[in-house]
Coordinates of C-alpha atoms and ligand atoms in Angstrom, one line a residue:
X3 CA 43.3 -26.2 27.9
X4 CA 46.0 -23.5 28.1
X5 CA 44.2 -20.2 28.4
X6 CA 45.5 -17.2 26.3
X7 CA 44.9 -13.6 27.2
X8 CA 44.3 -10.8 24.8
X9 CA 46.9 -7.9 25.0
X10 CA 48.6 -8.8 28.3
X11 CA 51.6 -6.6 28.9
X12 CA 52.7 -7.6 32.4
X13 CA 53.5 -11.3 31.6
X14 CA 50.7 -12.6 33.6
X15 CA 48.1 -15.3 32.7
X16 CA 45.0 -15.5 35.0
X17 CA 46.9 -13.6 37.7
X18 CA 49.9 -15.9 37.6
X19 CA 53.2 -14.5 36.7
X20 CA 54.8 -16.4 33.7
X21 CA 58.1 -16.0 31.9
X22 CA 56.7 -15.9 28.4
X23 CA 53.4 -14.7 26.8
X24 CA 52.5 -16.4 23.6
X25 CA 49.0 -15.7 22.2
X26 CA 47.7 -15.0 18.7
X27 CA 48.1 -11.3 19.5
X28 CA 51.1 -11.0 21.8
X29 CA 54.5 -12.5 22.1
X30 CA 56.6 -11.4 24.9
X31 CA 59.5 -12.9 26.8
X32 CA 61.6 -11.7 29.7
X33 CA 64.6 -13.4 28.3
X34 CA 67.1 -11.8 25.9
X35 CA 67.2 -15.1 24.0
X36 CA 63.4 -15.1 23.6
X37 CA 60.7 -17.5 24.4
X38 CA 61.6 -20.8 26.2
X39 CA 60.2 -23.1 23.6
X40 CA 60.8 -26.3 25.5
X41 CA 58.7 -24.9 28.4
X42 CA 56.1 -23.8 25.8
X43 CA 55.8 -27.4 24.5
X44 CA 55.0 -28.6 28.0
X45 CA 52.5 -25.8 28.6
X46 CA 50.7 -26.3 25.3
X47 CA 50.9 -30.1 25.4
X48 CA 52.4 -30.5 21.9
X49 CA 55.4 -32.7 21.0
X50 CA 59.0 -31.8 20.2
X51 CA 60.2 -32.4 16.7
X52 CA 63.1 -34.7 17.6
X53 CA 65.8 -36.4 15.6
X54 CA 63.7 -39.6 15.3
X55 CA 60.9 -37.6 13.5
X56 CA 63.4 -35.9 11.3
X57 CA 65.0 -39.2 10.3
X58 CA 61.6 -40.8 9.6
X59 CA 60.7 -37.7 7.5
X60 CA 63.8 -38.1 5.3
X61 CA 63.3 -41.9 5.1
X62 CA 59.7 -41.8 4.0
X63 CA 59.9 -38.8 1.7
X64 CA 63.4 -39.5 0.3
X65 CA 64.1 -35.8 0.6
X66 CA 66.6 -34.0 2.9
X67 CA 64.9 -31.9 5.6
X68 CA 64.4 -28.2 4.9
X69 CA 66.8 -25.9 7.0
X70 CA 63.7 -24.9 9.1
X71 CA 63.5 -28.5 10.2
X72 CA 67.3 -29.1 10.4
X73 CA 67.7 -26.0 12.7
X74 CA 64.7 -26.5 15.0
X75 CA 62.8 -23.5 13.5
X76 CA 59.9 -25.8 13.1
X77 CA 60.3 -27.3 16.5
X78 CA 57.0 -28.7 17.7
X79 CA 54.2 -30.8 16.2
X80 CA 50.9 -32.6 16.9
X81 CA 50.4 -35.9 15.2
X82 CA 53.1 -35.5 12.5
X83 CA 53.8 -39.3 12.8
X84 CA 50.2 -39.9 11.8
X85 CA 50.7 -37.8 8.7
X86 CA 53.9 -39.7 7.8
X87 CA 52.0 -43.0 8.3
X88 CA 49.3 -41.7 5.8
X89 CA 52.0 -40.7 3.3
X90 CA 53.7 -44.1 3.7
X91 CA 50.5 -45.9 3.0
X92 CA 49.7 -43.8 0.0
X93 CA 46.7 -42.2 1.7
X94 CA 45.8 -38.5 1.1
X95 CA 46.1 -35.5 3.3
X96 CA 46.1 -31.7 2.6
X97 CA 47.8 -28.6 3.8
X98 CA 46.1 -25.6 5.4
X99 CA 47.6 -22.3 6.4
X100 CA 46.6 -18.6 6.5
X101 CA 47.2 -14.9 6.9
X102 CA 45.4 -12.1 8.6
X103 CA 45.7 -9.2 6.2
X104 CA 46.3 -6.2 8.4
X105 CA 48.9 -4.3 6.4
X106 CA 49.6 -3.6 2.7
X107 CA 53.0 -5.4 3.0
X108 CA 53.9 -8.6 4.6
X109 CA 57.1 -8.9 6.6
X110 CA 60.0 -11.4 6.7
X111 CA 58.4 -13.2 9.6
X112 CA 55.3 -13.9 7.6
X113 CA 57.4 -15.6 5.0
X114 CA 58.3 -18.4 7.4
X115 CA 55.1 -20.6 7.2
X116 CA 54.6 -19.8 3.5
X117 CA 58.2 -20.7 2.5
X118 CA 57.8 -23.9 4.5
X119 CA 54.4 -24.7 3.0
X120 CA 55.8 -24.3 -0.5
X121 CA 58.5 -26.8 0.4
X122 CA 56.0 -29.3 1.9
X123 CA 53.7 -29.0 -1.1
X124 CA 56.6 -29.9 -3.4
X125 CA 57.7 -32.8 -1.2
X126 CA 54.3 -34.3 -0.6
X127 CA 52.5 -33.2 -3.8
X128 CA 49.3 -32.4 -1.9
X129 CA 46.5 -29.7 -2.2
X130 CA 47.0 -26.5 -0.1
X131 CA 44.2 -24.2 1.1
X132 CA 45.2 -20.7 2.3
X133 CA 42.7 -18.7 4.4
X134 CA 42.9 -14.9 4.3
X135 CA 41.1 -13.7 7.5
X136 CA 40.0 -10.3 6.3
X137 CA 36.9 -10.7 8.5
X138 CA 39.2 -11.2 11.6
X139 CA 41.2 -8.1 10.7
X140 CA 38.1 -6.0 10.0
X141 CA 36.9 -6.8 13.6
X142 CA 40.2 -6.6 15.5
X143 CA 41.7 -3.6 13.7
X144 CA 38.3 -1.9 13.1
X145 CA 38.9 -1.7 9.4
X146 CA 36.2 -1.1 6.8
X147 CA 35.2 -4.4 5.2
X148 CA 36.2 -3.1 1.7
X149 CA 39.7 -2.1 3.0
X150 CA 40.2 -5.5 4.7
X151 CA 39.3 -7.3 1.4
X152 CA 41.7 -5.0 -0.5
X153 CA 44.5 -6.0 1.9
X154 CA 43.6 -9.6 1.4
X155 CA 44.1 -9.3 -2.4
X156 CA 47.3 -7.3 -1.9
X157 CA 48.7 -9.9 0.5
X158 CA 47.7 -12.7 -1.8
X159 CA 50.3 -11.4 -4.3
X160 CA 53.1 -11.8 -1.7
X161 CA 51.8 -15.3 -0.9
X162 CA 51.6 -16.4 -4.6
X163 CA 55.1 -15.0 -5.1
X164 CA 56.3 -17.7 -2.7
X165 CA 55.9 -20.0 -5.7
X166 CA 52.7 -22.1 -5.0
X167 CA 51.5 -24.3 -7.8
X168 CA 48.2 -22.9 -9.1
X169 CA 47.0 -26.4 -9.9
X170 CA 47.2 -27.4 -6.3
X171 CA 46.5 -24.2 -4.3
X172 CA 43.3 -22.5 -3.4
X173 CA 43.5 -19.0 -1.7
X174 CA 40.4 -17.4 -0.3
X175 CA 39.2 -14.2 1.4
X176 CA 36.7 -15.1 4.1
X177 CA 34.6 -12.0 3.4
X178 CA 34.2 -13.0 -0.3
X179 CA 34.3 -16.8 -0.3
X180 CA 32.2 -17.9 2.7
X181 CA 28.9 -16.4 1.4
X182 CA 29.3 -18.4 -1.8
X183 CA 30.2 -21.7 -0.1
X184 CA 27.3 -23.2 1.9
X185 CA 29.5 -26.1 3.0
X186 CA 31.9 -23.7 4.7
X187 CA 29.1 -21.9 6.5
X188 CA 27.5 -25.1 7.6
X189 CA 30.8 -26.4 9.1
X190 CA 31.2 -23.0 10.9
X191 CA 27.8 -23.5 12.5
X192 CA 28.6 -27.1 13.4
X193 CA 31.7 -25.9 15.2
X194 CA 29.9 -23.0 16.8
X195 CA 27.3 -25.4 18.1
X196 CA 30.1 -27.5 19.7
X197 CA 32.0 -24.8 21.6
X198 CA 30.6 -22.9 24.5
X199 CA 31.2 -19.2 25.3
X200 CA 33.0 -20.4 28.5
X201 CA 35.4 -22.5 26.4
X202 CA 36.1 -19.6 24.0
X203 CA 36.7 -17.3 27.0
X204 CA 39.0 -19.9 28.6
X205 CA 41.0 -20.4 25.4
X206 CA 41.2 -16.8 24.1
X207 CA 40.4 -14.7 27.1
X208 CA 37.8 -12.4 25.5
X209 CA 36.0 -10.1 27.8
X210 CA 32.3 -8.9 28.2
X211 CA 32.9 -5.7 26.2
X212 CA 34.6 -7.4 23.2
X213 CA 32.5 -7.4 20.0
X214 CA 30.6 -10.6 19.5
X215 CA 32.5 -11.0 16.2
X216 CA 35.6 -11.8 18.2
X217 CA 33.8 -14.5 20.1
X218 CA 32.3 -16.0 16.9
X219 CA 35.5 -15.9 14.9
X220 CA 37.5 -19.0 16.1
X221 CA 35.2 -21.4 14.4
X222 CA 35.8 -19.5 11.1
X223 CA 39.5 -20.3 11.4
X224 CA 38.8 -23.9 12.4
X225 CA 36.5 -24.8 9.5
X226 CA 39.1 -25.0 6.8
X227 CA 40.8 -27.8 8.9
X228 CA 37.8 -30.0 7.9
X229 CA 37.9 -31.3 4.3
X230 CA 34.1 -31.1 3.8
X231 CA 34.4 -27.3 3.9
X232 CA 35.8 -27.6 0.4
X233 CA 33.5 -29.9 -1.6
X234 CA 34.8 -28.6 -4.9
X235 CA 38.2 -29.9 -3.9
X236 CA 37.6 -33.0 -1.8
X237 CA 34.1 -34.1 -3.0
X238 CA 32.7 -36.5 -0.3
X239 CA 36.1 -37.7 1.0
X240 CA 37.1 -37.2 4.6
X241 CA 40.7 -36.1 4.2
X242 CA 43.0 -35.4 7.2
X243 CA 44.7 -31.9 7.4
X244 CA 48.2 -30.7 8.3
X245 CA 48.6 -27.1 9.4
X246 CA 52.0 -25.4 9.4
X247 CA 52.1 -22.1 11.3
X248 CA 54.0 -20.3 14.1
X249 CA 53.0 -21.5 17.5
X250 CA 50.9 -18.4 18.3
X251 CA 48.1 -19.9 16.2
X252 CA 47.9 -23.1 18.2
X253 CA 45.0 -22.1 20.4
X254 CA 42.6 -22.1 17.4
X255 CA 43.7 -25.6 16.6
X256 CA 43.6 -27.0 20.1
X257 CA 40.0 -25.9 20.0
X258 CA 39.5 -27.6 16.6
X259 CA 41.2 -30.8 17.8
X260 CA 39.0 -30.9 20.9
X261 CA 35.7 -30.8 18.9
X262 CA 36.8 -32.9 15.9
X263 CA 35.7 -36.3 17.5
X264 CA 32.2 -34.7 18.2
X265 CA 32.0 -33.9 14.5
X266 CA 33.3 -37.3 13.4
X267 CA 36.3 -35.7 11.5
X268 CA 40.1 -36.3 12.0
X269 CA 41.9 -34.0 14.3
X270 CA 44.2 -31.7 12.3
X271 CA 47.9 -32.3 12.6
X272 CA 50.2 -29.3 13.2
X273 CA 53.8 -28.2 12.6
X274 CA 54.7 -25.2 14.8
X275 CA 57.5 -22.7 14.2
X276 CA 59.3 -20.5 16.6
X277 CA 59.0 -16.7 16.0
X278 CA 61.1 -14.7 13.6
X279 CA 62.3 -12.1 16.1
X280 CA 61.9 -8.3 15.9
X281 CA 65.0 -6.3 14.9
X282 CA 65.2 -4.9 18.4
X283 CA 65.7 -8.4 20.0
X284 CA 64.2 -11.8 20.6
X285 CA 61.9 -10.8 23.5
X286 CA 59.2 -10.2 20.9
X287 CA 58.3 -11.4 17.4
X288 CA 58.5 -9.3 14.3
X289 CA 55.2 -7.5 14.0
X290 CA 53.7 -5.5 11.1
X291 CA 52.3 -3.0 13.6
X292 CA 55.8 -1.7 14.6
X293 CA 57.4 -0.3 11.4
X294 CA 60.9 -0.3 12.8
X295 CA 60.7 -3.8 14.2
X296 CA 60.2 -5.3 10.8
X297 CA 61.7 -5.6 7.3
X298 CA 58.8 -5.5 4.9
X299 CA 58.7 -7.4 1.6
X300 CA 58.3 -3.9 0.0
X301 CA 61.4 -2.4 1.6
X302 CA 64.2 -1.1 -0.7
X303 CA 67.8 -2.4 -0.5
X304 CA 68.7 0.9 1.2
X305 CA 65.9 0.7 3.8
X306 CA 67.0 -2.9 4.6
X307 CA 70.6 -1.8 5.1
X308 CA 69.6 1.2 7.2
X309 CA 67.2 -0.7 9.4
X310 CA 69.6 -3.5 10.1
X311 CA 72.6 -1.2 10.7
X312 CA 70.5 1.1 13.0
X313 CA 68.2 -1.3 14.8
X314 CA 69.4 -4.9 14.7
X315 CA 70.1 -5.9 18.3
X316 CA 73.8 -6.9 18.7
X317 CA 75.2 -9.7 20.9
X318 CA 78.6 -8.1 20.5
X319 CA 80.7 -6.3 23.1
X320 CA 80.8 -2.5 23.6
X321 CA 84.3 -1.9 22.0
X322 CA 86.3 -3.7 19.3
X323 CA 89.0 -4.6 21.9
X324 CA 86.5 -6.2 24.2
X325 CA 84.8 -8.0 21.4
X326 CA 88.1 -9.5 20.2
X327 CA 88.8 -10.6 23.7
X328 CA 85.4 -11.8 24.9
X329 CA 83.6 -12.7 21.6
X330 CA 79.9 -12.2 20.7
X331 CA 76.8 -14.0 21.9
X332 CA 75.0 -15.6 19.0
X333 CA 72.0 -16.6 21.2
X334 CA 70.9 -13.0 21.5
X335 CA 72.4 -11.5 18.3
X336 CA 69.6 -10.7 15.9
X337 CA 71.8 -10.7 12.8
X338 CA 73.0 -14.2 13.6
X339 CA 69.5 -15.3 14.5
X340 CA 68.1 -14.0 11.2
X341 CA 70.8 -15.8 9.3
X342 CA 69.7 -19.1 10.9
X343 CA 66.3 -18.6 9.2
X344 CA 67.5 -17.4 5.8
X345 CA 71.1 -18.5 5.1
X346 CA 70.8 -22.0 3.6
X347 CA 74.5 -22.9 3.7
X348 CA 75.1 -24.9 6.9
X349 CA 78.9 -24.7 6.6
X350 CA 78.9 -21.0 6.2
X351 CA 76.5 -20.5 9.1
X352 CA 78.7 -22.7 11.3
X353 CA 81.7 -20.7 10.3
X354 CA 79.9 -17.4 11.1
X355 CA 78.9 -18.7 14.5
X356 CA 82.4 -19.9 15.3
X357 CA 84.0 -16.6 14.3
X358 CA 81.5 -14.3 16.0
X359 CA 81.6 -16.3 19.2
X360 CA 85.4 -16.2 19.2
X361 CA 85.5 -12.5 18.5
X362 CA 87.2 -12.9 15.1
X363 CA 84.1 -11.5 13.4
X364 CA 82.8 -8.1 14.4
X365 CA 79.2 -7.0 14.6
X366 CA 79.5 -4.6 11.6
X367 CA 80.9 -7.5 9.5
X368 CA 78.1 -9.8 10.7
X369 CA 75.5 -7.2 9.8
X370 CA 77.1 -6.8 6.4
X371 CA 76.6 -10.6 5.8
X372 CA 73.0 -10.4 6.9
X373 CA 72.2 -7.3 4.8
X374 CA 73.4 -9.1 1.6
X375 CA 71.4 -12.2 2.3
X376 CA 68.2 -10.2 3.1
X377 CA 68.6 -7.8 0.2
X378 CA 68.8 -10.7 -2.2
X379 CA 65.8 -12.5 -0.8
X380 CA 63.6 -9.4 -0.8
X381 CA 64.7 -8.3 -4.3
X382 CA 64.0 -11.8 -5.7
X383 CA 60.6 -11.8 -4.0
X384 CA 59.8 -8.4 -5.4
X385 CA 60.8 -9.6 -8.9
X386 CA 58.4 -12.6 -8.6
X387 CA 55.7 -10.4 -7.2
X388 CA 55.9 -7.9 -10.1
X389 CA 54.8 -10.7 -12.4
X390 CA 51.6 -11.5 -10.4
X391 CA 48.7 -9.8 -12.2
X392 CA 45.1 -9.4 -10.9
X393 CA 44.2 -12.1 -13.4
X394 CA 46.7 -14.5 -11.8
X395 CA 45.3 -13.8 -8.3
X396 CA 41.8 -14.5 -9.6
X397 CA 43.0 -17.9 -10.8
X398 CA 44.2 -18.9 -7.3
X399 CA 41.0 -17.6 -5.7
X400 CA 38.6 -19.4 -8.0
X401 CA 36.8 -22.3 -6.1
X402 CA 37.8 -25.2 -8.3
X403 CA 38.8 -28.8 -8.7
X404 CA 42.5 -29.2 -7.7
X405 CA 42.8 -32.6 -9.4
X406 CA 42.3 -34.4 -6.1
X407 CA 41.3 -38.1 -6.6
X408 CA 40.7 -40.7 -3.9
X409 CA 41.6 -43.7 -6.0
X410 CA 42.4 -46.9 -4.0
X411 CA 42.9 -44.7 -1.0
X412 CA 45.7 -42.9 -2.9
X413 CA 45.9 -39.3 -3.8
X414 CA 46.9 -39.9 -7.4
Ligands
TYM524 P1 49.1 -13.6 10.8 O1 48.7 -12.8 9.7 O2 49.3 -13.0 12.2 O3 50.3 -14.5 10.5 C1 50.4 -15.3 9.3 C2 51.3 -16.5 9.6 O4 52.6 -16.1 9.9 C3 53.0 -16.5 11.2 N1 53.7 -15.5 11.8 C4 55.0 -15.6 12.1 N2 55.9 -16.6 12.0 C5 57.1 -16.5 12.4 N3 57.6 -15.3 12.9 C6 56.8 -14.2 13.1 N4 57.3 -13.1 13.6 C7 55.4 -14.4 12.6 N5 54.4 -13.5 12.6 C8 53.4 -14.2 12.1 C9 51.6 -16.8 11.9 O5 51.8 -17.8 12.9 C10 50.8 -17.3 10.8 O6 51.1 -18.7 10.5 N6 44.6 -15.7 12.2 C11 45.8 -15.9 11.4 C12 45.5 -16.2 9.9 C13 45.1 -17.7 9.7 C14 46.0 -18.8 9.9 C15 45.2 -19.9 9.6 C16 47.3 -18.9 10.2 C17 43.9 -18.1 9.3 N7 43.9 -19.5 9.2 C18 45.7 -21.2 9.6 C19 47.9 -20.2 10.3 C20 47.0 -21.3 10.0 C21 46.7 -14.6 11.4 O7 46.2 -13.5 11.7 O8 48.0 -14.8 11.0

């Protein structure tokens, strides 16, 4: 199994120099264009989302692919063909994703898996469980438990604002929910029994002076990938799980897939995204711990404009004359890269790429396009979030029947 190492700064894994570091805690690349995702697929042993899979996706669902699929933003998978087979045969599956609430506000990068999950939930009409790992953040960030729970509630408003259907979505804080759900705790213990300290060290790279909470945590993130963790949703059914996330979370689920046969449960399938890059460039992902690297969902229109104008790494040339002559480099230009994630109009995006590459479009003009797109997305998000009251949050967080029925092997 690919080992990951906590907090490595010198792009080394187990003493070997590598081009890119991708772990749940660190994303670092030596290349201006960011992580080499084709190499990462080989290293992690996942599969590329190729045209054949996209065609099959459209054929089976009858829906056009989301821009994240069309543009290779979700680029890698494990067992997605199996999920499509299930859907084709009218058999059920569910979606699982999560968030580690470490800051009051989520950033644009965090939106990626949630925007995609909302779309998948609409396309497949399936239940979704969302884990808020306030326990993880209390341990890693040394937060008081009460503060971690508060952040979980605060973040859940951003998540709900993505538009999830309350009838099909269960959101939970680990610190509050697990103590009230014996099935969850029992599955955690089943997983803890099945993984050795050596395996955890090998996968996550924890050291002797790390708190034991870190070593014990991975089974807590694994347990929601097993349907019997949620008896109030799935009753006695063994239901396969599909997990959309950025590829940094894959180590947790490589571990889960390894032990699934021992526990007699299906291996979870995965859809992996690339990272939404930091403002300063694609060598690293957008991260909440660096204020200037990120646009937060609480930022004002003015803050968005200033941050983009001041910090967005440009693939343009040093002078207007040179830019007109040589053109810009979209591969490393953050404004263009961000538009790939958030500008839905394929024709407009292609036109921007053509004009920036030829030098007809200047960096300032490209930034202006981006500022308008991001200001609109954030303002609309803030409007939706305003309407989310504490009562609404409680609805999503109540353990309850989500209308799941296993009739004739079909979800309906
Ligand atoms: P967290 O809070 O670090 O991230 C939440 C989700 O957002 C993804 N993500 C990003 N995606 C694209 N670009 C970025 N710059 C970026 N930064 C973060 C993460 O991959 C993740 O999907 N331990 C987890 C919480 C968790 C979880 C899960 C995540 C619990 N169960 C199941 C995914 C699936 C965490 O701290 O995520």
